[in-house]
Amino acid sequence: MDVLLNPTFWLLATACIIAMRAPMPWPQTTRFGVLSLVVIGVAFDWRASLLMLAIGLAVWLGLHRIGETGAASSGGTSLCLLAVLFAPSGVFVLYKLVQTNGDASGLPYMLLATLSFSYVFLRIIEVIRVVSASRVRLLRPLALVGYLFPFHMLISGPLNVYAHHLKMDDEEWKPLTLVEAAKGVWLVVTGLFLKVVLAEGGRTFIWGTEAIAVESWTDAAMVHAYVLFDFGGYSVMAFGLGRLLGVPTPLNFRRPFLAGSVSEYWRRWHISLGDWVRRNLFTPLQVRLVRRLGSQHAVTVGVLSLVVCFAGVGVWHRFNSRYLVWGIGIGALMALEKMAASVWMRQSWSRQKSLQWAVRVVGVAYTFFVMTAGWMYVWEESTQ
Amino acid sequence: MKWQKREWLLVCGIVVDVTLKLFLIAALIDNSGADFVYRGF
């Protein structure tokens, strides 16, 4: 049975809110790590909890070693960094290969799928980058488990920010007020409503109990809306639970169908993934390329960085050529939009209000059409 | 802490909204064949 209809999960989540909001001597991050281990172990699978602990400890040991040897030996540090980077990357590649082509019923795959390893992998990359490059404090092992495997963000994200998670320990303890609790409960129930009534109710109304089939443009537009309510519903629930728990949880969707361009769409749809890409991939890559090639190639570097980043986003979803082509296409479109916007801004007539309004309307229609066509291209295969 | 009118209205509004939504959710779960399985990434 899915987690949403599992009363054990909701009982445990309520107990976690009480435990997180009670005045206790334990740091919030450590407390949350222990609670996440218990929830996953009891509500899902105790072996998944053991795997969480093993992965968390392995990442912690590697990063702790880097911190210890950093000043003394750069060779040892590089070796540790490579090990802590390559081991999760290897597991991620194998996980994705099995997901795409292999036998998805094996125990290791099932446990990694229970933990949504695609998201865990991105959190591991973030913690490695932040701790090794920026020398930000490394959380204690159990607290790190809480960052990598936050139980309320496990099903479908969002991707929490390491620096924000760290701040939980610095904040002064405050009791949960009735107004805050009411707002949190409203968010959780609204998320549940989006998922159950709008997504699943809508799906059953349109396609019956049969599997979703993307055969026409109308189907694709409806699936696009279904995914928004389905994924958005989970994200709103996680956001509400995060507020109740006092755990920083980012907002993941902000009216994406009102986006006036593909670039804006990615600032409204799966926001935490877009932010992750900007922090961990786009900015570091762009800075390095500009340093190597020089600022006279800034435009080429911008285009290249966008295409590489979105190709990465494509294969992160699925290891197949369709998602790769989709990612490259999105990156290229965003680069084109950036160039068109800079030309547009230089025109004096572009400041006319009526023209701006018309461009906005056309932009919303263009974005919905382009993104639906893009999703249709990748979903066509997976729903066949 | 003494509650202001605005806070009472907010909490009452949330209680009504949450009750309606839960009613619709329960009705749909009872009457549909939806399996509620996430098909995400």
CSV table of N, CA and C in Angstrom, one decimal, chain A residues 83-161:
chain,number,residue,atom,x,y,z
A,83,ALA,N,37.3,8.8,-3.7
A,83,ALA,CA,36.6,7.7,-3.2
A,83,ALA,C,35.1,8.1,-2.8
A,84,VAL,N,35.0,9.2,-2.0
A,84,VAL,CA,33.7,9.6,-1.5
A,84,VAL,C,32.8,10.1,-2.7
A,85,LEU,N,33.4,10.5,-3.8
A,85,LEU,CA,32.7,10.9,-4.9
A,85,LEU,C,32.3,9.8,-5.9
A,86,PHE,N,33.3,8.9,-6.1
A,86,PHE,CA,33.1,7.8,-7.1
A,86,PHE,C,32.2,6.7,-6.6
A,87,ALA,N,32.3,6.4,-5.3
A,87,ALA,CA,31.4,5.3,-4.8
A,87,ALA,C,29.9,5.6,-4.9
A,88,PRO,N,29.4,6.7,-4.5
A,88,PRO,CA,28.0,7.0,-4.7
A,88,PRO,C,27.6,7.1,-6.2
A,89,SER,N,28.6,7.7,-7.0
A,89,SER,CA,28.3,7.8,-8.4
A,89,SER,C,28.2,6.5,-9.1
A,90,GLY,N,29.0,5.5,-8.6
A,90,GLY,CA,28.9,4.2,-9.2
A,90,GLY,C,27.6,3.5,-8.8
A,91,VAL,N,27.2,3.7,-7.6
A,91,VAL,CA,25.9,3.1,-7.1
A,91,VAL,C,24.8,3.8,-7.9
A,92,PHE,N,24.9,5.1,-8.1
A,92,PHE,CA,23.8,5.8,-8.9
A,92,PHE,C,23.7,5.3,-10.3
A,93,VAL,N,24.9,5.1,-10.9
A,93,VAL,CA,24.9,4.6,-12.3
A,93,VAL,C,24.2,3.2,-12.4
A,94,LEU,N,24.6,2.3,-11.5
A,94,LEU,CA,24.1,1.0,-11.5
A,94,LEU,C,22.6,1.0,-11.2
A,95,TYR,N,22.2,1.8,-10.3
A,95,TYR,CA,20.7,2.0,-9.9
A,95,TYR,C,19.9,2.4,-11.1
A,96,LYS,N,20.5,3.4,-11.9
A,96,LYS,CA,19.8,3.9,-13.0
A,96,LYS,C,19.7,2.9,-14.2
A,97,LEU,N,20.9,2.2,-14.3
A,97,LEU,CA,20.9,1.2,-15.4
A,97,LEU,C,19.9,0.1,-15.1
A,98,VAL,N,19.8,-0.4,-13.8
A,98,VAL,CA,18.7,-1.4,-13.5
A,98,VAL,C,17.4,-0.8,-13.7
A,99,GLN,N,17.2,0.5,-13.3
A,99,GLN,CA,15.8,1.1,-13.5
A,99,GLN,C,15.4,1.2,-14.9
A,100,THR,N,16.4,1.4,-15.8
A,100,THR,CA,16.1,1.6,-17.2
A,100,THR,C,16.0,0.3,-18.0
A,101,ASN,N,17.0,-0.6,-17.7
A,101,ASN,CA,17.1,-1.8,-18.5
A,101,ASN,C,16.9,-3.1,-17.8
A,102,GLY,N,17.4,-3.2,-16.5
A,102,GLY,CA,17.6,-4.5,-15.9
A,102,GLY,C,16.4,-5.0,-15.1
A,103,ASP,N,16.7,-6.0,-14.3
A,103,ASP,CA,15.7,-6.6,-13.4
A,103,ASP,C,15.5,-5.8,-12.2
A,104,ALA,N,14.3,-5.1,-12.1
A,104,ALA,CA,14.1,-4.2,-11.0
A,104,ALA,C,13.5,-4.8,-9.8
A,105,SER,N,13.6,-6.2,-9.7
A,105,SER,CA,13.0,-6.8,-8.5
A,105,SER,C,14.1,-7.3,-7.5
A,106,GLY,N,15.4,-7.1,-7.8
A,106,GLY,CA,16.4,-7.4,-6.9
A,106,GLY,C,16.4,-6.6,-5.6
A,107,LEU,N,16.9,-7.2,-4.5
A,107,LEU,CA,16.8,-6.5,-3.2
A,107,LEU,C,17.6,-5.2,-3.1
A,108,PRO,N,18.8,-5.2,-3.6
A,108,PRO,CA,19.5,-3.9,-3.5
A,108,PRO,C,18.8,-2.8,-4.3
A,109,TYR,N,18.2,-3.1,-5.4
A,109,TYR,CA,17.5,-2.1,-6.2
A,109,TYR,C,16.2,-1.7,-5.4
A,110,MET,N,15.5,-2.6,-4.9
A,110,MET,CA,14.3,-2.3,-4.1
A,110,MET,C,14.6,-1.4,-3.0
A,111,LEU,N,15.7,-1.7,-2.2
A,111,LEU,CA,16.0,-0.8,-1.1
A,111,LEU,C,16.4,0.6,-1.5
A,112,LEU,N,17.2,0.7,-2.6
A,112,LEU,CA,17.6,2.0,-3.1
A,112,LEU,C,16.4,2.8,-3.6
A,113,ALA,N,15.4,2.0,-4.2
A,113,ALA,CA,14.2,2.7,-4.7
A,113,ALA,C,13.4,3.2,-3.6
A,114,THR,N,13.3,2.4,-2.5
A,114,THR,CA,12.6,2.8,-1.3
A,114,THR,C,13.1,4.1,-0.8
A,115,LEU,N,14.5,4.3,-0.8
A,115,LEU,CA,15.1,5.5,-0.3
A,115,LEU,C,15.2,6.6,-1.4
A,116,SER,N,14.6,6.4,-2.6
A,116,SER,CA,14.6,7.3,-3.7
A,116,SER,C,16.1,7.8,-3.9
A,117,PHE,N,16.9,6.8,-4.3
A,117,PHE,CA,18.4,7.1,-4.4
A,117,PHE,C,18.7,8.2,-5.3
A,118,SER,N,17.9,8.5,-6.4
A,118,SER,CA,18.2,9.6,-7.3
A,118,SER,C,18.3,10.9,-6.5
A,119,TYR,N,17.4,11.1,-5.6
A,119,TYR,CA,17.5,12.4,-4.8
A,119,TYR,C,18.7,12.3,-3.8
A,120,VAL,N,18.8,11.1,-3.1
A,120,VAL,CA,19.9,11.0,-2.2
A,120,VAL,C,21.3,11.3,-2.8
A,121,PHE,N,21.4,10.8,-4.1
A,121,PHE,CA,22.7,11.0,-4.8
A,121,PHE,C,23.0,12.5,-4.9
A,122,LEU,N,21.9,13.3,-5.3
A,122,LEU,CA,22.1,14.7,-5.4
A,122,LEU,C,22.5,15.4,-4.1
A,123,ARG,N,21.9,14.9,-3.0
A,123,ARG,CA,22.2,15.5,-1.7
A,123,ARG,C,23.7,15.1,-1.3
A,124,ILE,N,24.1,13.9,-1.7
A,124,ILE,CA,25.5,13.5,-1.4
A,124,ILE,C,26.5,14.4,-2.1
A,125,ILE,N,26.2,14.7,-3.4
A,125,ILE,CA,27.0,15.6,-4.2
A,125,ILE,C,27.1,17.0,-3.6
A,126,GLU,N,25.9,17.5,-3.1
A,126,GLU,CA,25.9,18.8,-2.5
A,126,GLU,C,26.8,18.8,-1.2
A,127,VAL,N,26.6,17.8,-0.4
A,127,VAL,CA,27.4,17.8,0.9
A,127,VAL,C,28.9,17.7,0.6
A,128,ILE,N,29.2,16.9,-0.4
A,128,ILE,CA,30.7,16.7,-0.7
A,128,ILE,C,31.2,18.1,-1.2
A,129,ARG,N,30.5,18.7,-2.1
A,129,ARG,CA,31.0,20.0,-2.7
A,129,ARG,C,31.1,21.1,-1.6
A,130,VAL,N,30.0,21.2,-0.8
A,130,VAL,CA,30.0,22.2,0.2
A,130,VAL,C,31.1,22.0,1.3
A,131,VAL,N,31.2,20.8,1.8
A,131,VAL,CA,32.1,20.5,2.9
A,131,VAL,C,33.6,20.5,2.4
A,132,SER,N,33.8,20.0,1.2
A,132,SER,CA,35.2,19.9,0.8
A,132,SER,C,35.7,21.2,0.1
A,133,ALA,N,34.8,21.9,-0.6
A,133,ALA,CA,35.3,23.1,-1.3
A,133,ALA,C,35.1,24.3,-0.4
A,134,SER,N,34.0,24.5,0.3
A,134,SER,CA,33.7,25.7,1.0
A,134,SER,C,34.1,25.5,2.5
A,135,ARG,N,34.5,24.3,2.9
A,135,ARG,CA,35.0,24.1,4.3
A,135,ARG,C,33.9,24.4,5.3
A,136,VAL,N,32.6,24.1,4.9
A,136,VAL,CA,31.5,24.3,5.8
A,136,VAL,C,31.5,23.1,6.8
A,137,ARG,N,31.0,23.3,8.0
A,137,ARG,CA,31.0,22.3,9.0
A,137,ARG,C,30.3,21.0,8.6
A,138,LEU,N,31.0,19.9,8.9
A,138,LEU,CA,30.4,18.6,8.6
A,138,LEU,C,29.5,18.2,9.7
A,139,LEU,N,28.3,17.8,9.4
A,139,LEU,CA,27.4,17.3,10.5
A,139,LEU,C,27.9,16.0,11.1
A,140,ARG,N,27.4,15.7,12.3
A,140,ARG,CA,27.7,14.4,12.9
A,140,ARG,C,27.1,13.3,12.1
A,141,PRO,N,27.6,12.0,12.3
A,141,PRO,CA,27.1,11.0,11.4
A,141,PRO,C,25.5,10.8,11.4
A,142,LEU,N,24.9,10.8,12.6
A,142,LEU,CA,23.4,10.6,12.6
A,142,LEU,C,22.7,11.8,12.0
A,143,ALA,N,23.3,13.0,12.2
A,143,ALA,CA,22.7,14.2,11.7
A,143,ALA,C,22.8,14.2,10.2
A,144,LEU,N,23.9,13.7,9.7
A,144,LEU,CA,24.1,13.6,8.2
A,144,LEU,C,23.1,12.7,7.6
A,145,VAL,N,22.8,11.6,8.3
A,145,VAL,CA,21.8,10.7,7.8
A,145,VAL,C,20.4,11.4,7.7
A,146,GLY,N,20.1,12.3,8.6
A,146,GLY,CA,18.9,13.1,8.6
A,146,GLY,C,18.9,14.0,7.4
A,147,TYR,N,20.0,14.6,7.0
A,147,TYR,CA,20.1,15.5,5.8
A,147,TYR,C,19.9,14.7,4.5
A,148,LEU,N,20.6,13.5,4.5
A,148,LEU,CA,20.6,12.7,3.2
A,148,LEU,C,19.3,12.0,3.0
A,149,PHE,N,18.7,11.6,4.1
A,149,PHE,CA,17.5,10.8,4.0
A,149,PHE,C,16.3,11.4,4.8
A,150,PRO,N,15.9,12.6,4.6
A,150,PRO,CA,14.8,13.2,5.4
A,150,PRO,C,13.5,12.4,5.1
A,151,PHE,N,12.9,11.8,6.1
A,151,PHE,CA,11.8,10.9,5.8
A,151,PHE,C,10.6,11.5,5.1
A,152,HIS,N,10.4,12.8,5.4
A,152,HIS,CA,9.2,13.5,4.7
A,152,HIS,C,9.5,14.0,3.3
A,153,MET,N,10.8,13.9,2.9
A,153,MET,CA,11.2,14.4,1.6
A,153,MET,C,11.7,13.2,0.7
A,154,LEU,N,11.4,12.0,1.2
A,154,LEU,CA,12.0,10.8,0.6
A,154,LEU,C,11.3,10.4,-0.7
A,155,ILE,N,10.0,10.5,-0.7
A,155,ILE,CA,9.3,9.9,-1.9
A,155,ILE,C,9.6,10.7,-3.2
A,156,SER,N,9.5,12.0,-3.1
A,156,SER,CA,9.7,12.7,-4.4
A,156,SER,C,10.4,14.1,-4.1
A,157,GLY,N,11.3,14.1,-3.2
A,157,GLY,CA,12.0,15.4,-2.9
A,157,GLY,C,11.1,16.3,-2.0
A,158,PRO,N,11.2,17.5,-1.9
A,158,PRO,CA,12.2,18.3,-2.7
A,158,PRO,C,13.6,18.1,-2.2
A,159,LEU,N,14.6,18.8,-2.9
A,159,LEU,CA,16.0,18.7,-2.5
A,159,LEU,C,16.3,19.8,-1.5
A,160,ASN,N,16.6,19.4,-0.3
A,160,ASN,CA,16.9,20.4,0.8
A,160,ASN,C,18.3,20.9,0.6
A,161,VAL,N,18.6,22.1,1.2
A,161,VAL,CA,19.9,22.8,1.0
A,161,VAL,C,20.7,22.4,2.3
